[in-house]
Short mmCIF file of C-alpha atoms in Angstrom, two decimals:
data_model
loop_
_atom_site.label_atom_id
_atom_site.label_comp_id
_atom_site.label_asym_id
_atom_site.label_seq_id
_atom_site.Cartn_x
_atom_site.Cartn_y
_atom_site.Cartn_z
CA UNK O 1 -49.30 -17.63 10.36
CA UNK O 2 -48.58 -19.64 7.24
CA UNK O 3 -46.65 -18.36 4.25
CA UNK O 4 -47.40 -19.50 0.75
CA UNK O 5 -44.68 -21.36 -1.09
CA UNK O 6 -42.89 -19.33 -3.79
CA UNK O 7 -44.23 -19.77 -7.24
CA UNK O 8 -42.35 -21.76 -9.82
CA UNK O 9 -41.13 -18.73 -11.76
CA UNK O 10 -39.83 -17.07 -8.57
CA UNK O 11 -37.99 -20.24 -7.57
CA UNK O 12 -36.48 -20.45 -11.05
CA UNK O 13 -35.34 -16.80 -10.96
CA UNK O 14 -33.80 -17.27 -7.53
CA UNK O 15 -31.91 -20.37 -8.65
CA UNK O 16 -30.75 -18.66 -11.85
CA UNK O 17 -29.50 -15.63 -9.92
CA UNK O 18 -27.65 -17.88 -7.48
CA UNK O 19 -25.95 -19.73 -10.34
CA UNK O 20 -24.97 -16.51 -12.13
CA UNK O 21 -23.56 -14.90 -8.97
CA UNK O 22 -21.59 -18.04 -8.10
CA UNK O 23 -20.24 -18.28 -11.66
CA UNK O 24 -19.22 -14.60 -11.62
CA UNK O 25 -17.40 -15.06 -8.30
CA UNK O 26 -15.53 -18.12 -9.57
CA UNK O 27 -14.69 -16.32 -12.82
CA UNK O 28 -13.24 -13.41 -10.84
CA UNK O 29 -11.08 -15.82 -8.84
CA UNK O 30 -9.52 -17.40 -11.95
CA UNK O 31 -6.98 -14.60 -12.75
CA UNK O 32 -6.19 -14.15 -9.04
CA UNK O 33 -5.42 -17.84 -8.54
CA UNK O 34 -3.50 -17.95 -11.81
CA UNK O 35 -1.29 -15.01 -10.83
CA UNK O 36 -0.66 -16.34 -7.33
CA UNK O 37 0.19 -19.79 -8.62
CA UNK O 38 2.61 -18.40 -11.23
CA UNK O 39 4.40 -16.16 -8.72
CA UNK O 40 4.56 -18.75 -5.93
CA UNK O 41 5.63 -21.68 -8.11
CA UNK O 42 8.44 -19.72 -9.80
CA UNK O 43 9.49 -17.44 -6.94
CA UNK O 44 9.39 -19.80 -3.98
CA UNK O 45 12.73 -21.57 -4.74
CA UNK O 46 14.61 -18.26 -4.45
CA UNK O 47 13.11 -17.52 -1.05
CA UNK O 48 14.41 -20.79 0.42
CA UNK O 49 17.98 -19.64 -0.22
CA UNK O 50 19.50 -18.01 2.88
CA UNK O 51 21.47 -15.57 0.72
CA UNK O 52 18.21 -14.21 -0.64
CA UNK O 53 17.49 -12.42 2.65
CA UNK O 54 20.99 -11.34 3.69
CA UNK O 55 22.74 -10.36 0.43
CA UNK O 56 22.33 -7.69 -2.24
CA UNK O 57 22.90 -7.82 -5.99
CA UNK O 58 26.42 -6.39 -6.10
CA UNK O 59 28.58 -8.43 -8.47
CA UNK O 60 25.65 -10.44 -9.80
CA UNK O 61 25.83 -11.03 -13.54
CA UNK O 62 22.43 -11.10 -15.18
CA UNK O 63 23.36 -13.15 -18.22
CA UNK O 64 25.75 -15.50 -16.47
CA UNK O 65 25.97 -18.82 -18.35
CA UNK O 66 25.49 -21.95 -16.30
CA UNK O 67 27.02 -24.42 -18.74
CA UNK O 68 29.96 -24.29 -18.59
CA UNK O 69 30.14 -22.28 -15.32
CA UNK O 70 32.44 -19.27 -15.46
CA UNK O 71 34.78 -18.60 -12.56
CA UNK O 72 33.72 -15.59 -10.47
CA UNK O 73 30.30 -15.48 -12.11
CA UNK O 74 27.60 -14.92 -9.46
CA UNK O 75 23.96 -15.49 -10.26
CA UNK O 76 22.15 -15.89 -6.95
CA UNK O 77 22.40 -12.61 -5.06
CA UNK O 78 19.77 -11.43 -2.63
CA UNK O 79 16.94 -9.00 -2.06
CA UNK O 80 18.09 -7.28 1.14
CA UNK O 81 18.86 -3.96 -0.56
CA UNK O 82 15.46 -3.88 -2.29
CA UNK O 83 13.48 -4.76 0.84
CA UNK O 84 15.30 -2.12 2.90
CA UNK O 85 14.82 0.50 0.17
CA UNK O 86 11.12 -0.29 -0.17
CA UNK O 87 10.53 -0.15 3.58
CA UNK O 88 12.58 3.04 3.94
CA UNK O 89 10.60 4.88 1.25
CA UNK O 90 7.38 3.60 2.81
CA UNK O 91 8.36 4.89 6.26
CA UNK O 92 9.29 8.32 4.86
CA UNK O 93 5.97 8.41 3.02
CA UNK O 94 4.05 7.53 6.18
CA UNK O 95 5.90 10.14 8.28
CA UNK O 96 4.77 12.85 5.86
CA UNK O 97 1.33 11.61 4.79
CA UNK O 98 -0.11 10.35 8.08
CA UNK O 99 0.04 13.66 10.04
CA UNK O 100 -1.35 15.61 7.08
CA UNK O 101 -4.18 13.14 6.46
CA UNK O 102 -5.14 12.66 10.12
CA UNK O 103 -5.05 16.37 10.95
CA UNK O 104 -7.00 17.15 7.77
CA UNK O 105 -9.69 14.63 8.69
CA UNK O 106 -9.89 16.01 12.25
CA UNK O 107 -10.32 19.52 10.88
CA UNK O 108 -13.04 18.39 8.48
CA UNK O 109 -15.06 16.52 11.13
CA UNK O 110 -14.50 18.68 14.20
CA UNK O 111 -14.19 22.18 12.73
CA UNK O 112 -15.19 22.22 9.06
CA UNK O 113 -18.66 20.65 9.01
CA UNK O 114 -20.89 22.74 6.79
CA UNK O 115 -18.22 25.37 6.18
CA UNK O 116 -16.89 26.41 2.82
CA UNK O 117 -13.29 25.51 3.66
CA UNK O 118 -14.37 22.06 4.84
CA UNK O 119 -16.23 21.42 1.59
CA UNK O 120 -13.18 22.58 -0.37
CA UNK O 121 -10.90 20.20 1.56
CA UNK O 122 -13.26 17.27 0.97
CA UNK O 123 -13.50 18.10 -2.73
CA UNK O 124 -9.72 18.29 -3.14
CA UNK O 125 -9.27 14.94 -1.41
CA UNK O 126 -11.82 13.41 -3.79
CA UNK O 127 -9.83 14.74 -6.75
CA UNK O 128 -6.55 13.53 -5.27
CA UNK O 129 -7.94 10.03 -4.75
CA UNK O 130 -8.53 9.71 -8.49
CA UNK O 131 -5.09 10.89 -9.62
CA UNK O 132 -3.09 8.10 -11.34
CA UNK O 133 0.29 7.31 -9.81
CA UNK O 134 2.19 8.35 -12.93
CA UNK O 135 0.54 11.80 -12.84
CA UNK O 136 1.62 12.24 -9.22
CA UNK O 137 5.15 11.22 -10.20
CA UNK O 138 5.25 13.67 -13.10
CA UNK O 139 3.96 16.46 -10.85
CA UNK O 140 6.73 15.86 -8.30
CA UNK O 141 9.27 15.62 -11.12
CA UNK O 142 8.15 18.96 -12.56
CA UNK O 143 8.02 20.70 -9.17
CA UNK O 144 10.92 19.22 -7.21
CA UNK O 145 13.41 18.31 -9.91
CA UNK O 146 12.68 20.71 -12.78
CA UNK O 147 11.52 23.78 -10.85
CA UNK O 148 13.60 23.61 -7.67
CA UNK O 149 16.57 21.80 -9.16
CA UNK O 150 16.76 18.86 -6.76
CA UNK O 151 17.95 15.56 -8.20
CA UNK O 152 16.18 12.24 -8.37
CA UNK O 153 16.15 10.58 -4.97
CA UNK O 154 14.19 8.42 -2.59
CA UNK O 155 12.78 11.56 -0.99
CA UNK O 156 11.31 12.64 -4.33
CA UNK O 157 9.74 9.21 -4.79
CA UNK O 158 8.33 9.38 -1.26
CA UNK O 159 6.75 12.78 -2.00
CA UNK O 160 4.92 11.28 -4.98
CA UNK O 161 3.71 8.39 -2.84
CA UNK O 162 2.50 10.90 -0.24
CA UNK O 163 0.01 12.21 -2.78
CA UNK O 164 -1.31 8.68 -3.23
CA UNK O 165 -1.42 7.78 0.47
CA UNK O 166 -3.14 10.91 1.80
CA UNK O 167 -6.62 10.17 0.34
CA UNK O 168 -6.70 6.61 1.74
CA UNK O 169 -5.69 7.63 5.26
CA UNK O 170 -7.85 10.78 5.13
CA UNK O 171 -11.05 8.94 4.23
CA UNK O 172 -10.51 6.11 6.69
CA UNK O 173 -9.79 8.58 9.50
CA UNK O 174 -12.84 10.63 8.53
CA UNK O 175 -15.13 7.60 8.72
CA UNK O 176 -13.69 6.53 12.08
CA UNK O 177 -14.19 10.00 13.55
CA UNK O 178 -17.80 9.99 12.35
CA UNK O 179 -18.40 6.80 14.33
CA UNK O 180 -17.39 8.44 17.61
CA UNK O 181 -20.68 9.21 19.43
CA UNK O 182 -21.46 12.89 19.91
CA UNK O 183 -22.46 12.07 23.48
CA UNK O 184 -18.77 11.58 24.33
CA UNK O 185 -17.94 15.02 23.02
CA UNK O 186 -20.89 16.60 24.81
CA UNK O 187 -19.97 14.92 28.11
CA UNK O 188 -16.45 16.29 27.83
CA UNK O 189 -17.72 19.78 27.02
CA UNK O 190 -20.09 19.61 29.99
CA UNK O 191 -17.10 19.06 32.28
CA UNK O 192 -15.51 22.23 30.98
CA UNK O 193 -12.85 20.51 28.84
CA UNK O 194 -11.72 22.65 25.87
CA UNK O 195 -12.49 21.40 22.39
CA UNK O 196 -8.88 20.74 21.44
CA UNK O 197 -8.30 18.68 24.56
CA UNK O 198 -11.55 16.78 23.94
CA UNK O 199 -10.27 15.85 20.50
CA UNK O 200 -6.86 14.77 21.84
CA UNK O 201 -8.06 12.92 24.95
CA UNK O 202 -11.49 11.58 23.91
CA UNK O 203 -12.16 11.57 20.16
CA UNK O 204 -8.83 10.39 18.77
CA UNK O 205 -8.25 7.62 21.37
CA UNK O 206 -11.76 6.30 20.74
CA UNK O 207 -11.14 6.08 16.99
CA UNK O 208 -7.46 5.11 17.26
CA UNK O 209 -7.95 1.48 16.20
CA UNK O 210 -9.72 2.42 12.99
CA UNK O 211 -7.23 5.19 12.26
CA UNK O 212 -4.29 2.81 12.72
CA UNK O 213 -5.94 0.27 10.44
CA UNK O 214 -6.40 2.92 7.75
CA UNK O 215 -2.77 3.97 8.07
CA UNK O 216 -1.50 0.42 7.58
CA UNK O 217 -3.83 -0.14 4.61
CA UNK O 218 -2.70 3.14 3.07
CA UNK O 219 0.92 2.10 3.50
CA UNK O 220 0.20 -1.26 1.87
CA UNK O 221 -1.44 0.57 -1.03
CA UNK O 222 1.67 2.62 -1.86
CA UNK O 223 4.34 -0.02 -1.17
CA UNK O 224 3.75 -1.71 -4.51
CA UNK O 225 3.56 1.43 -6.66
CA UNK O 226 6.01 1.37 -9.55
CA UNK O 227 5.53 4.48 -11.71
CA UNK O 228 6.84 7.02 -9.13
CA UNK O 229 9.91 4.87 -8.50
CA UNK O 230 10.71 4.45 -12.19
CA UNK O 231 10.47 8.19 -12.85
CA UNK O 232 11.95 9.68 -9.68
CA UNK O 233 14.71 7.26 -8.71
CA UNK O 234 17.24 4.96 -10.29
CA UNK O 235 17.97 1.36 -9.39
CA UNK O 236 21.03 0.38 -7.35
CA UNK O 237 22.23 -3.15 -6.72
CA UNK O 238 24.10 -2.25 -3.52
CA UNK O 239 22.76 -1.93 0.01
CA UNK O 240 22.28 1.67 1.12
CA UNK O 241 20.16 3.52 3.68
CA UNK O 242 20.64 7.00 2.23
CA UNK O 243 17.30 8.26 0.86
CA UNK O 244 19.04 11.23 -0.79
CA UNK O 245 21.02 9.08 -3.19
CA UNK O 246 20.03 9.09 -6.85
CA UNK O 247 20.01 5.31 -7.12
CA UNK O 248 18.22 3.17 -4.55
CA UNK O 249 17.20 -0.45 -4.69
CA UNK O 250 13.49 -1.23 -4.31
CA UNK O 251 11.41 -4.28 -5.08
CA UNK O 252 9.37 -2.74 -7.96
CA UNK O 253 12.49 -1.37 -9.69
CA UNK O 254 14.32 -4.65 -9.14
CA UNK O 255 11.49 -6.46 -10.94
CA UNK O 256 11.50 -3.88 -13.74
CA UNK O 257 15.25 -4.15 -14.29
CA UNK O 258 15.14 -7.95 -14.15
CA UNK O 259 12.65 -8.09 -17.02
CA UNK O 260 15.56 -7.66 -19.44
CA UNK O 261 17.03 -11.02 -18.39
CA UNK O 262 16.34 -13.78 -20.94
CA UNK O 263 14.07 -16.50 -19.64
CA UNK O 264 16.64 -19.25 -20.14
CA UNK O 265 19.27 -17.50 -18.01
CA UNK O 266 19.69 -18.38 -14.31
CA UNK O 267 19.08 -14.82 -13.12
CA UNK O 268 15.53 -14.88 -14.51
CA UNK O 269 14.29 -16.52 -11.30
CA UNK O 270 15.13 -13.37 -9.35
CA UNK O 271 12.20 -11.56 -10.98
CA UNK O 272 9.69 -14.02 -9.55
CA UNK O 273 11.45 -14.09 -6.20
CA UNK O 274 11.26 -10.29 -5.94
CA UNK O 275 7.61 -10.34 -7.00
CA UNK O 276 6.76 -12.93 -4.34
CA UNK O 277 8.68 -10.94 -1.72
CA UNK O 278 6.70 -7.82 -2.60
CA UNK O 279 3.42 -9.74 -2.34
CA UNK O 280 4.49 -11.02 1.06
CA UNK O 281 5.31 -7.51 2.31
CA UNK O 282 1.91 -6.20 1.21
CA UNK O 283 0.17 -9.27 2.64
CA UNK O 284 1.88 -8.80 6.01
CA UNK O 285 0.74 -5.18 6.12
CA UNK O 286 -2.84 -6.22 5.36
CA UNK O 287 -2.70 -8.91 8.05
CA UNK O 288 -1.36 -6.32 10.48
CA UNK O 289 -4.31 -4.07 9.65
CA UNK O 290 -6.74 -6.93 10.27
CA UNK O 291 -4.98 -7.70 13.56
CA UNK O 292 -5.25 -4.09 14.72
CA UNK O 293 -8.92 -4.02 13.79
CA UNK O 294 -9.65 -7.27 15.62
CA UNK O 295 -7.68 -6.25 18.72
CA UNK O 296 -9.52 -2.94 18.83
CA UNK O 297 -12.91 -4.65 18.64
CA UNK O 298 -11.97 -6.97 21.49
CA UNK O 299 -10.96 -4.00 23.63
CA UNK O 300 -14.21 -2.21 22.93
CA UNK O 301 -16.19 -5.21 24.15
#
């Protein structure tokens, strides 16, 4: 069977579409490459300093002159306090958000299909997924701090991030549970296994790889949020692991505070170093999610 060659106008349209799509893709890459180059070129020198990873910012003077050097004036400092604070708030957020999101998705798929409560849960998650981060922060501020009288703390910031992480983990878990074949459930029911045990022993283990990937991606999504941290917690230059303290060092707040440093001062480089460190943390989480997904696929084969 022979096929006729495309007409001239169809060949022209195909070539034009290819050129336009390629140009649009390259145009979209321009700001991404520009941002990455700016952050890497200006933040990489700070990361090669050993003190950057093992010291905090206690005693660091932001506007410390370099010429002539002043005795006792410290400009280098480190990012240890901010990395620990960011990871600690992220872990607290995950400990609260992951059980709620996973259990909610299990209820929706296994118990709430076609029911009014299930539709209500799905609708509320859709609304929550569109809430801006600053609105979530203001809600927690009004409820936790204004209404109940608790102070600003890392716990309050984590509660705001919970509202942002739940929709991501919920939807990813929901999609993974939908991919579990109904034949597995029916085989378990045929053996007389209760529904709850079928979910625990069959459904969740089958979808575990996808659920874990969604959890890591959800955590990466909230690690770089700034608005909840600016509203619900202050910035501290010292190393602390107390999430109840009012001031806690995190990477986003460290960048925000460092913006007041004049560009010609030595401490200005810390802004770019903190930004590059935050990008690396998020990138590592995304790579971990890809690794979990790939390892799960290999196991399934």
